[in-house]
mmCIF file of C-alpha atoms in Angstrom:
data_model
loop_
_atom_site.group_PDB
_atom_site.id
_atom_site.type_symbol
_atom_site.label_atom_id
_atom_site.label_comp_id
_atom_site.label_asym_id
_atom_site.label_seq_id
_atom_site.Cartn_x
_atom_site.Cartn_y
_atom_site.Cartn_z
ATOM 1 C CA UNK A 2 4.830 14.948 14.739
ATOM 2 C CA UNK A 3 1.917 13.886 12.515
ATOM 3 C CA UNK A 4 1.369 10.343 11.409
ATOM 4 C CA UNK A 5 -0.503 7.103 11.714
ATOM 5 C CA UNK A 6 -0.134 4.867 14.742
ATOM 6 C CA UNK A 7 -1.004 1.202 14.632
ATOM 7 C CA UNK A 8 -1.060 -1.031 17.693
ATOM 8 C CA UNK A 9 -0.125 -3.570 18.688
ATOM 9 C CA UNK A 10 2.857 -4.382 16.491
ATOM 10 C CA UNK A 11 2.327 -8.126 17.035
ATOM 11 C CA UNK A 12 -0.919 -9.868 17.917
ATOM 12 C CA UNK A 13 -1.842 -13.483 18.502
ATOM 13 C CA UNK A 14 -5.326 -14.849 18.107
ATOM 14 C CA UNK A 15 -6.743 -18.040 19.526
ATOM 15 C CA UNK A 16 -9.271 -20.084 17.623
ATOM 16 C CA UNK A 17 -12.760 -18.593 17.832
ATOM 17 C CA UNK A 18 -11.533 -15.315 19.239
ATOM 18 C CA UNK A 19 -12.208 -11.828 17.933
ATOM 19 C CA UNK A 20 -9.300 -9.404 18.012
ATOM 20 C CA UNK A 21 -9.180 -5.664 17.344
ATOM 21 C CA UNK A 22 -6.360 -3.792 15.648
ATOM 22 C CA UNK A 23 -6.034 -0.123 16.488
ATOM 23 C CA UNK A 24 -5.342 2.668 13.997
ATOM 24 C CA UNK A 25 -5.124 6.333 14.963
ATOM 25 C CA UNK A 26 -4.118 9.306 12.792
ATOM 26 C CA UNK A 27 -3.429 12.934 13.662
ATOM 27 C CA UNK A 28 -3.067 14.132 10.081
ATOM 28 C CA UNK A 29 -6.656 15.438 9.944
ATOM 29 C CA UNK A 30 -7.281 13.181 6.939
ATOM 30 C CA UNK A 31 -10.826 12.377 5.934
ATOM 31 C CA UNK A 32 -10.170 8.961 4.409
ATOM 32 C CA UNK A 33 -8.818 5.879 6.145
ATOM 33 C CA UNK A 34 -8.125 2.359 4.858
ATOM 34 C CA UNK A 35 -7.258 -1.126 6.014
ATOM 35 C CA UNK A 36 -5.102 -3.383 3.844
ATOM 36 C CA UNK A 37 -3.922 -6.934 4.265
ATOM 37 C CA UNK A 38 -0.567 -8.157 2.978
ATOM 38 C CA UNK A 39 0.206 -11.826 2.434
ATOM 39 C CA UNK A 40 3.598 -13.130 1.270
ATOM 40 C CA UNK A 41 4.040 -12.758 -2.486
ATOM 41 C CA UNK A 42 0.878 -10.730 -2.904
ATOM 42 C CA UNK A 43 0.083 -7.082 -3.228
ATOM 43 C CA UNK A 44 -1.835 -5.141 -0.621
ATOM 44 C CA UNK A 45 -5.510 -6.043 -0.676
ATOM 45 C CA UNK A 46 -8.185 -3.649 0.529
ATOM 46 C CA UNK A 47 -10.362 -4.810 3.417
ATOM 47 C CA UNK A 48 -12.395 -1.701 4.245
ATOM 48 C CA UNK A 49 -12.207 2.025 3.656
ATOM 49 C CA UNK A 50 -13.931 5.077 5.064
ATOM 50 C CA UNK A 51 -14.148 8.529 3.524
ATOM 51 C CA UNK A 52 -16.074 10.234 6.324
ATOM 52 C CA UNK A 53 -17.022 9.627 9.929
ATOM 53 C CA UNK A 54 -19.787 7.074 10.477
ATOM 54 C CA UNK A 55 -19.491 5.753 6.922
ATOM 55 C CA UNK A 56 -17.369 2.938 5.534
ATOM 56 C CA UNK A 57 -17.325 0.666 2.496
ATOM 57 C CA UNK A 58 -16.257 -2.915 1.940
ATOM 58 C CA UNK A 59 -13.135 -3.593 -0.044
ATOM 59 C CA UNK A 60 -12.225 -6.741 -1.935
ATOM 60 C CA UNK A 61 -11.797 -9.024 1.082
ATOM 61 C CA UNK A 62 -14.161 -7.712 3.781
ATOM 62 C CA UNK A 63 -15.570 -11.107 4.807
ATOM 63 C CA UNK A 64 -14.651 -11.947 8.394
ATOM 64 C CA UNK A 65 -13.730 -8.362 9.259
ATOM 65 C CA UNK A 66 -15.587 -5.408 10.724
ATOM 66 C CA UNK A 67 -14.728 -1.751 11.237
ATOM 67 C CA UNK A 68 -16.106 1.382 12.850
ATOM 68 C CA UNK A 69 -15.448 5.084 12.244
ATOM 69 C CA UNK A 70 -16.905 6.934 15.180
ATOM 70 C CA UNK A 71 -14.146 9.551 15.190
ATOM 71 C CA UNK A 72 -12.195 11.090 12.359
ATOM 72 C CA UNK A 73 -8.918 10.074 14.008
ATOM 73 C CA UNK A 74 -9.717 6.430 14.620
ATOM 74 C CA UNK A 75 -10.498 3.438 12.379
ATOM 75 C CA UNK A 76 -10.219 0.166 14.342
ATOM 76 C CA UNK A 77 -10.388 -3.183 12.557
ATOM 77 C CA UNK A 78 -11.888 -6.262 14.209
ATOM 78 C CA UNK A 79 -10.838 -9.657 12.911
ATOM 79 C CA UNK A 80 -13.709 -11.938 13.775
ATOM 80 C CA UNK A 81 -13.779 -15.690 14.277
ATOM 81 C CA UNK A 82 -15.426 -15.919 10.847
ATOM 82 C CA UNK A 83 -12.097 -15.017 9.237
ATOM 83 C CA UNK A 84 -10.630 -18.484 8.769
ATOM 84 C CA UNK A 85 -7.184 -17.444 7.610
ATOM 85 C CA UNK A 86 -6.315 -14.302 9.570
ATOM 86 C CA UNK A 87 -2.538 -14.704 9.683
ATOM 87 C CA UNK A 88 -1.196 -11.732 7.732
ATOM 88 C CA UNK A 89 0.395 -8.313 7.998
ATOM 89 C CA UNK A 90 -2.236 -5.592 8.380
ATOM 90 C CA UNK A 91 -1.644 -2.032 7.281
ATOM 91 C CA UNK A 92 -3.745 1.010 8.058
ATOM 92 C CA UNK A 93 -3.513 4.065 5.811
ATOM 93 C CA UNK A 94 -5.049 7.469 5.381
ATOM 94 C CA UNK A 95 -5.360 10.120 2.688
ATOM 95 C CA UNK A 96 -6.582 13.691 2.679
ATOM 96 C CA UNK A 97 -9.884 13.255 0.849
ATOM 97 C CA UNK A 98 -9.889 9.722 -0.527
ATOM 98 C CA UNK A 99 -9.657 10.662 -4.206
ATOM 99 C CA UNK A 100 -7.898 8.518 -6.794
ATOM 100 C CA UNK A 101 -4.983 10.940 -7.300
ATOM 101 C CA UNK A 102 -3.840 11.033 -3.682
ATOM 102 C CA UNK A 103 -0.959 9.279 -2.032
ATOM 103 C CA UNK A 104 -1.596 7.154 0.998
ATOM 104 C CA UNK A 105 0.114 7.546 4.344
ATOM 105 C CA UNK A 106 0.685 4.199 6.037
ATOM 106 C CA UNK A 107 1.145 3.071 9.599
ATOM 107 C CA UNK A 108 3.914 0.636 10.506
ATOM 108 C CA UNK A 109 1.604 -2.366 10.507
ATOM 109 C CA UNK A 110 0.379 -5.160 12.785
ATOM 110 C CA UNK A 111 1.459 -8.771 12.307
ATOM 111 C CA UNK A 112 -1.410 -11.048 13.292
ATOM 112 C CA UNK A 113 -0.759 -14.728 13.917
ATOM 113 C CA UNK A 114 -3.018 -17.574 14.974
ATOM 114 C CA UNK A 115 -2.027 -19.685 17.985
ATOM 115 C CA UNK B 12 -7.287 -11.219 -10.178
ATOM 116 C CA UNK B 13 -3.971 -9.418 -10.265
ATOM 117 C CA UNK B 14 -4.612 -6.207 -12.089
ATOM 118 C CA UNK B 15 -1.166 -4.889 -11.181
ATOM 119 C CA UNK B 16 1.852 -7.131 -11.579
ATOM 120 C CA UNK B 17 5.463 -6.759 -10.598
ATOM 121 C CA UNK B 18 7.016 -9.773 -12.247
ATOM 122 C CA UNK B 19 10.434 -9.499 -10.628
ATOM 123 C CA UNK B 20 10.314 -10.427 -6.931
ATOM 124 C CA UNK B 21 13.879 -9.246 -6.455
ATOM 125 C CA UNK B 22 16.572 -7.163 -8.087
ATOM 126 C CA UNK B 23 20.210 -6.703 -7.157
ATOM 127 C CA UNK B 24 22.372 -3.851 -8.478
ATOM 128 C CA UNK B 25 25.760 -2.367 -7.734
ATOM 129 C CA UNK B 26 26.009 0.973 -5.973
ATOM 130 C CA UNK B 27 26.187 3.828 -8.453
ATOM 131 C CA UNK B 28 24.466 1.907 -11.241
ATOM 132 C CA UNK B 29 20.888 2.276 -12.446
ATOM 133 C CA UNK B 30 18.027 0.321 -10.880
ATOM 134 C CA UNK B 31 14.993 -0.314 -13.067
ATOM 135 C CA UNK B 32 11.849 -1.671 -11.469
ATOM 136 C CA UNK B 33 8.948 -2.676 -13.693
ATOM 137 C CA UNK B 34 5.192 -2.841 -13.269
ATOM 138 C CA UNK B 35 2.403 -3.934 -15.619
ATOM 139 C CA UNK B 36 -1.313 -3.341 -15.292
ATOM 140 C CA UNK B 37 -4.366 -4.669 -17.086
ATOM 141 C CA UNK B 38 -7.167 -2.204 -16.336
ATOM 142 C CA UNK B 39 -7.273 0.686 -18.809
ATOM 143 C CA UNK B 40 -9.393 2.683 -16.346
ATOM 144 C CA UNK B 41 -6.372 3.281 -14.124
ATOM 145 C CA UNK B 42 -5.313 6.892 -14.525
ATOM 146 C CA UNK B 43 -2.909 7.547 -11.675
ATOM 147 C CA UNK B 44 0.128 5.538 -10.726
ATOM 148 C CA UNK B 45 2.284 5.593 -7.617
ATOM 149 C CA UNK B 46 5.426 3.981 -6.281
ATOM 150 C CA UNK B 47 5.911 3.253 -2.596
ATOM 151 C CA UNK B 48 9.021 2.156 -0.755
ATOM 152 C CA UNK B 49 8.963 -0.123 2.260
ATOM 153 C CA UNK B 50 11.700 -0.851 4.779
ATOM 154 C CA UNK B 51 11.423 -3.880 7.106
ATOM 155 C CA UNK B 52 9.090 -3.391 10.090
ATOM 156 C CA UNK B 53 7.809 -0.107 8.663
ATOM 157 C CA UNK B 54 4.804 0.859 6.599
ATOM 158 C CA UNK B 55 5.215 1.823 2.937
ATOM 159 C CA UNK B 56 6.062 5.454 2.212
ATOM 160 C CA UNK B 57 5.178 7.341 -0.929
ATOM 161 C CA UNK B 58 8.010 7.808 -3.392
ATOM 162 C CA UNK B 59 6.770 9.232 -6.671
ATOM 163 C CA UNK B 60 3.640 9.310 -8.812
ATOM 164 C CA UNK B 61 2.533 9.969 -12.365
ATOM 165 C CA UNK B 62 -0.754 10.903 -13.965
ATOM 166 C CA UNK B 63 -1.907 9.177 -17.145
ATOM 167 C CA UNK B 64 -1.660 12.477 -19.030
ATOM 168 C CA UNK B 65 2.133 12.332 -18.662
ATOM 169 C CA UNK B 66 4.707 9.813 -19.754
ATOM 170 C CA UNK B 67 7.501 10.821 -17.400
ATOM 171 C CA UNK B 68 7.909 12.326 -13.959
ATOM 172 C CA UNK B 69 11.215 13.022 -12.298
ATOM 173 C CA UNK B 70 12.139 13.734 -8.682
ATOM 174 C CA UNK B 71 15.840 13.837 -7.953
ATOM 175 C CA UNK B 72 17.342 10.380 -8.497
ATOM 176 C CA UNK B 73 13.909 8.850 -9.144
ATOM 177 C CA UNK B 74 12.111 8.872 -12.479
ATOM 178 C CA UNK B 75 8.868 7.105 -13.345
ATOM 179 C CA UNK B 76 8.015 6.323 -16.961
ATOM 180 C CA UNK B 77 4.527 5.443 -18.158
ATOM 181 C CA UNK B 78 3.740 3.647 -21.411
ATOM 182 C CA UNK B 79 -0.049 3.664 -21.638
ATOM 183 C CA UNK B 80 -0.266 1.681 -24.849
ATOM 184 C CA UNK B 81 1.744 -1.127 -23.264
ATOM 185 C CA UNK B 82 0.099 -0.652 -19.859
ATOM 186 C CA UNK B 83 3.559 -0.559 -18.356
ATOM 187 C CA UNK B 84 5.367 1.689 -15.928
ATOM 188 C CA UNK B 85 8.881 1.644 -14.642
ATOM 189 C CA UNK B 86 10.840 3.301 -11.854
ATOM 190 C CA UNK B 87 14.433 4.292 -12.531
ATOM 191 C CA UNK B 88 16.824 5.056 -9.700
ATOM 192 C CA UNK B 89 20.064 6.727 -10.752
ATOM 193 C CA UNK B 90 22.537 6.445 -9.162
ATOM 194 C CA UNK B 91 21.500 3.637 -6.840
ATOM 195 C CA UNK B 92 22.621 3.877 -3.223
ATOM 196 C CA UNK B 93 22.747 1.235 -0.470
ATOM 197 C CA UNK B 94 20.015 3.155 1.397
ATOM 198 C CA UNK B 95 17.693 2.448 -1.518
ATOM 199 C CA UNK B 96 17.611 -1.217 -0.522
ATOM 200 C CA UNK B 97 13.935 -1.850 0.259
ATOM 201 C CA UNK B 98 10.781 -3.360 -1.182
ATOM 202 C CA UNK B 99 9.148 -1.218 -3.863
ATOM 203 C CA UNK B 100 5.420 -1.432 -4.564
ATOM 204 C CA UNK B 101 3.707 0.028 -7.567
ATOM 205 C CA UNK B 102 0.063 1.043 -7.317
ATOM 206 C CA UNK B 103 -2.525 1.993 -9.911
ATOM 207 C CA UNK B 104 -5.697 3.863 -9.163
ATOM 208 C CA UNK B 105 -9.023 4.811 -10.662
ATOM 209 C CA UNK B 106 -11.960 6.400 -8.853
ATOM 210 C CA UNK B 107 -12.799 4.148 -5.899
ATOM 211 C CA UNK B 108 -10.230 1.564 -6.925
ATOM 212 C CA UNK B 109 -6.541 1.313 -6.054
ATOM 213 C CA UNK B 110 -4.528 -1.836 -6.729
ATOM 214 C CA UNK B 111 -1.060 -2.756 -5.574
ATOM 215 C CA UNK B 112 1.578 -5.003 -7.041
ATOM 216 C CA UNK B 113 3.276 -7.684 -4.938
ATOM 217 C CA UNK B 114 6.477 -5.690 -4.637
ATOM 218 C CA UNK B 115 10.085 -5.985 -5.813
ATOM 219 C CA UNK B 116 12.874 -6.292 -3.280
ATOM 220 C CA UNK B 117 15.790 -4.117 -4.375
ATOM 221 C CA UNK B 118 19.239 -4.765 -2.976
ATOM 222 C CA UNK B 119 21.963 -2.228 -3.715
ATOM 223 C CA UNK B 120 25.417 -3.640 -3.052
ATOM 224 C CA UNK B 121 28.278 -1.352 -1.970
#
């Protein structure tokens, strides 16, 4: 059963702590994305990657980091430099990363600050 | 800057009637438009899309209309069913740029 798996579903971060959100896909898609959703706002792009070992910043990359060492995996680290990390984080993938493709989303991770 | 706007945060309709969800965009470079549906505690799922070379695309009960001159698209659901109750996001894309609206919560009452 192909899809995108995000874990954990809920995550709590202490002040000054880095946390990593996992995203794995078995769809054999080249492109992967991380979005952030805040109440009353649309999804905002944090980072995206179209091929292994390459990724690009989105609109709100400050305070975040990513890696793409394997095609299947695109973890997102929320660093202590991200001052307002509380949000719902969505990982997505698409076949090639072109503008006319639909995205496949995971079920999301809710990050909260303790 | 909100390049894609869904001005109605919520919409309530009676089962069997038509639901019309609206979306406006500002960037004329957008040439592909998508609608996604999201249930609570799940990620969005793709619903329907339309290219800028068309003004209408239909898939079963769902139809998307695009008015390029007005930079406006709408999603029509006919007839609406209680299972359609969800948050609907519109998205607009250009090469290396996809923008999402804030979503409209649709409630279909039995």
